[in-house]
Amino acid sequence: MTRGNLLDPAAGIEAYFEALAEYPRLFEPRRYRRLVLDRARLVSYAREHGVALGLTFSNDYVLVLVDLVEVGEGPATIVHPYFRIVSRGQLLGGHNVVVVATVADPKLGNVGDIVMVEQERHALGRLMLELPRGFAEPGIGLEANALKELEEETGYLGAEPRLIGTVLTDTGLMDNEVHIVHASVVGRRERSPEIREVITRTLLMPADMIWSKILSREIKDSYTLEAIGIWSRLSTHSTSR
């Protein structure tokens, strides 16, 4: 649902102050980029420059905030809009996850193989080979959300979930903190992805094949690269003991 637009800048700004009241930690003082939180000044700037400010968009997954910020001191101060994307589920206490799931039961495949999914990504308009992952869901713990996403997207049942790393998606654009969880695959049932997901197939791949596809640039998803890198390092360190 769009919450602000150029024709009515006051709408997005009003929603912005509602968000300020509901989620004050999003507006905590910054040392170098100071947020302008004067309503009249925001409306004036939006109208004068023809830009949308405030809470300009929201849906089940994100809030898009366009702040007005001040940088510098005295005559050198500049004022400009700066937008950011806030994870709604994370804001409400949930945990974004990416899952490195390795086969533990030889009845399911080669022990150590990693569960991958191929799905169409709307932003790119093409199929991507990735690790299973999911948005934060309020009320679901980190490990539980990882096992839930693994089962829904692939049908594989995980056990012994373990946090092995955490990454920030894009510090210049969004606040997404994504947790990398390893799980052992111990069973399988029918997968049940969300209706909005387009997962075309599930694959089991050895780590060296995944690395080959990474190096050949067939796999480019940043979550997958980061998670496989951390998992490979941990696996190498563990087997070298």
PDB file of N, CA and C in Angstrom, residues 101-103 110 112-117 129-130 201-213 218-219 228:
ATOM      1  N   ALA A 101      21.541 -26.252   4.627  1.00  0.00           N
ATOM      2  CA  ALA A 101      21.029 -27.537   5.098  1.00  0.00           C
ATOM      3  C   ALA A 101      21.810 -28.661   4.434  1.00  0.00           C
ATOM      4  N   THR A 102      22.456 -29.492   5.232  1.00  0.00           N
ATOM      5  CA  THR A 102      23.288 -30.573   4.690  1.00  0.00           C
ATOM      6  C   THR A 102      22.670 -31.932   5.012  1.00  0.00           C
ATOM      7  N   VAL A 103      22.732 -32.833   4.047  1.00  0.00           N
ATOM      8  CA  VAL A 103      22.142 -34.164   4.196  1.00  0.00           C
ATOM      9  C   VAL A 103      22.880 -34.942   5.284  1.00  0.00           C
ATOM     10  N   ASN A 110      23.455 -38.024  -0.868  1.00  0.00           N
ATOM     11  CA  ASN A 110      24.843 -38.107  -0.431  1.00  0.00           C
ATOM     12  C   ASN A 110      25.047 -37.264   0.820  1.00  0.00           C
ATOM     13  N   GLY A 112      26.286 -34.822   3.378  1.00  0.00           N
ATOM     14  CA  GLY A 112      27.064 -33.595   3.216  1.00  0.00           C
ATOM     15  C   GLY A 112      26.591 -32.710   2.087  1.00  0.00           C
ATOM     16  N   ASP A 113      25.796 -33.260   1.158  1.00  0.00           N
ATOM     17  CA  ASP A 113      25.263 -32.425   0.078  1.00  0.00           C
ATOM     18  C   ASP A 113      24.372 -31.327   0.646  1.00  0.00           C
ATOM     19  N   ILE A 114      24.298 -30.226  -0.059  1.00  0.00           N
ATOM     20  CA  ILE A 114      23.605 -29.031   0.430  1.00  0.00           C
ATOM     21  C   ILE A 114      22.325 -28.810  -0.367  1.00  0.00           C
ATOM     22  N   VAL A 115      21.267 -28.452   0.321  1.00  0.00           N
ATOM     23  CA  VAL A 115      19.968 -28.214  -0.317  1.00  0.00           C
ATOM     24  C   VAL A 115      19.965 -26.843  -0.983  1.00  0.00           C
ATOM     25  N   MET A 116      19.628 -26.823  -2.276  1.00  0.00           N
ATOM     26  CA  MET A 116      19.523 -25.584  -3.037  1.00  0.00           C
ATOM     27  C   MET A 116      18.138 -25.502  -3.679  1.00  0.00           C
ATOM     28  N   VAL A 117      17.721 -24.294  -4.007  1.00  0.00           N
ATOM     29  CA  VAL A 117      16.466 -24.104  -4.719  1.00  0.00           C
ATOM     30  C   VAL A 117      16.695 -23.237  -5.955  1.00  0.00           C
ATOM     31  N   LEU A 129      19.686 -19.686  -8.770  1.00  0.00           N
ATOM     32  CA  LEU A 129      20.011 -20.830  -7.937  1.00  0.00           C
ATOM     33  C   LEU A 129      20.530 -20.309  -6.606  1.00  0.00           C
ATOM     34  N   GLU A 130      19.857 -20.684  -5.515  1.00  0.00           N
ATOM     35  CA  GLU A 130      20.130 -20.073  -4.220  1.00  0.00           C
ATOM     36  C   GLU A 130      19.947 -21.079  -3.089  1.00  0.00           C
ATOM     37  N   ARG A 201      12.410 -25.892  -8.788  1.00  0.00           N
ATOM     38  CA  ARG A 201      12.958 -27.195  -8.418  1.00  0.00           C
ATOM     39  C   ARG A 201      13.843 -27.076  -7.183  1.00  0.00           C
ATOM     40  N   THR A 202      14.058 -28.221  -6.541  1.00  0.00           N
ATOM     41  CA  THR A 202      14.947 -28.343  -5.393  1.00  0.00           C
ATOM     42  C   THR A 202      16.082 -29.285  -5.772  1.00  0.00           C
ATOM     43  N   LEU A 203      17.314 -28.947  -5.396  1.00  0.00           N
ATOM     44  CA  LEU A 203      18.472 -29.745  -5.769  1.00  0.00           C
ATOM     45  C   LEU A 203      19.325 -30.039  -4.547  1.00  0.00           C
ATOM     46  N   LEU A 204      20.038 -31.172  -4.605  1.00  0.00           N
ATOM     47  CA  LEU A 204      21.087 -31.471  -3.632  1.00  0.00           C
ATOM     48  C   LEU A 204      22.410 -31.360  -4.363  1.00  0.00           C
ATOM     49  N   MET A 205      23.331 -30.540  -3.825  1.00  0.00           N
ATOM     50  CA  MET A 205      24.587 -30.297  -4.508  1.00  0.00           C
ATOM     51  C   MET A 205      25.749 -30.380  -3.523  1.00  0.00           C
ATOM     52  N   PRO A 206      26.844 -31.029  -3.903  1.00  0.00           N
ATOM     53  CA  PRO A 206      28.036 -31.005  -3.053  1.00  0.00           C
ATOM     54  C   PRO A 206      28.638 -29.603  -3.028  1.00  0.00           C
ATOM     55  N   ALA A 207      29.344 -29.294  -1.960  1.00  0.00           N
ATOM     56  CA  ALA A 207      29.907 -27.948  -1.799  1.00  0.00           C
ATOM     57  C   ALA A 207      30.839 -27.576  -2.936  1.00  0.00           C
ATOM     58  N   ASP A 208      31.631 -28.542  -3.438  1.00  0.00           N
ATOM     59  CA  ASP A 208      32.572 -28.192  -4.501  1.00  0.00           C
ATOM     60  C   ASP A 208      31.865 -27.822  -5.796  1.00  0.00           C
ATOM     61  N   MET A 209      30.702 -28.427  -6.046  1.00  0.00           N
ATOM     62  CA  MET A 209      29.929 -28.052  -7.231  1.00  0.00           C
ATOM     63  C   MET A 209      29.354 -26.647  -7.078  1.00  0.00           C
ATOM     64  N   ILE A 210      28.906 -26.328  -5.866  1.00  0.00           N
ATOM     65  CA  ILE A 210      28.384 -24.977  -5.613  1.00  0.00           C
ATOM     66  C   ILE A 210      29.490 -23.955  -5.830  1.00  0.00           C
ATOM     67  N   TRP A 211      30.697 -24.252  -5.299  1.00  0.00           N
ATOM     68  CA  TRP A 211      31.818 -23.330  -5.501  1.00  0.00           C
ATOM     69  C   TRP A 211      32.152 -23.174  -6.980  1.00  0.00           C
ATOM     70  N   SER A 212      32.055 -24.262  -7.746  1.00  0.00           N
ATOM     71  CA  SER A 212      32.321 -24.186  -9.181  1.00  0.00           C
ATOM     72  C   SER A 212      31.338 -23.242  -9.859  1.00  0.00           C
ATOM     73  N   LYS A 213      30.069 -23.314  -9.446  1.00  0.00           N
ATOM     74  CA  LYS A 213      29.053 -22.450 -10.029  1.00  0.00           C
ATOM     75  C   LYS A 213      29.203 -21.003  -9.559  1.00  0.00           C
ATOM     76  N   GLU A 218      27.637 -18.491 -12.230  1.00  0.00           N
ATOM     77  CA  GLU A 218      26.275 -19.008 -12.408  1.00  0.00           C
ATOM     78  C   GLU A 218      25.448 -18.755 -11.162  1.00  0.00           C
ATOM     79  N   ILE A 219      26.096 -18.825  -9.999  1.00  0.00           N
ATOM     80  CA  ILE A 219      25.462 -18.467  -8.732  1.00  0.00           C
ATOM     81  C   ILE A 219      25.996 -17.107  -8.317  1.00  0.00           C
ATOM     82  N   ILE A 228      27.670 -19.855   2.043  1.00  0.00           N
ATOM     83  CA  ILE A 228      28.535 -20.949   1.618  1.00  0.00           C
ATOM     84  C   ILE A 228      29.988 -20.667   2.037  1.00  0.00           C
TER      85      ILE A 228
END
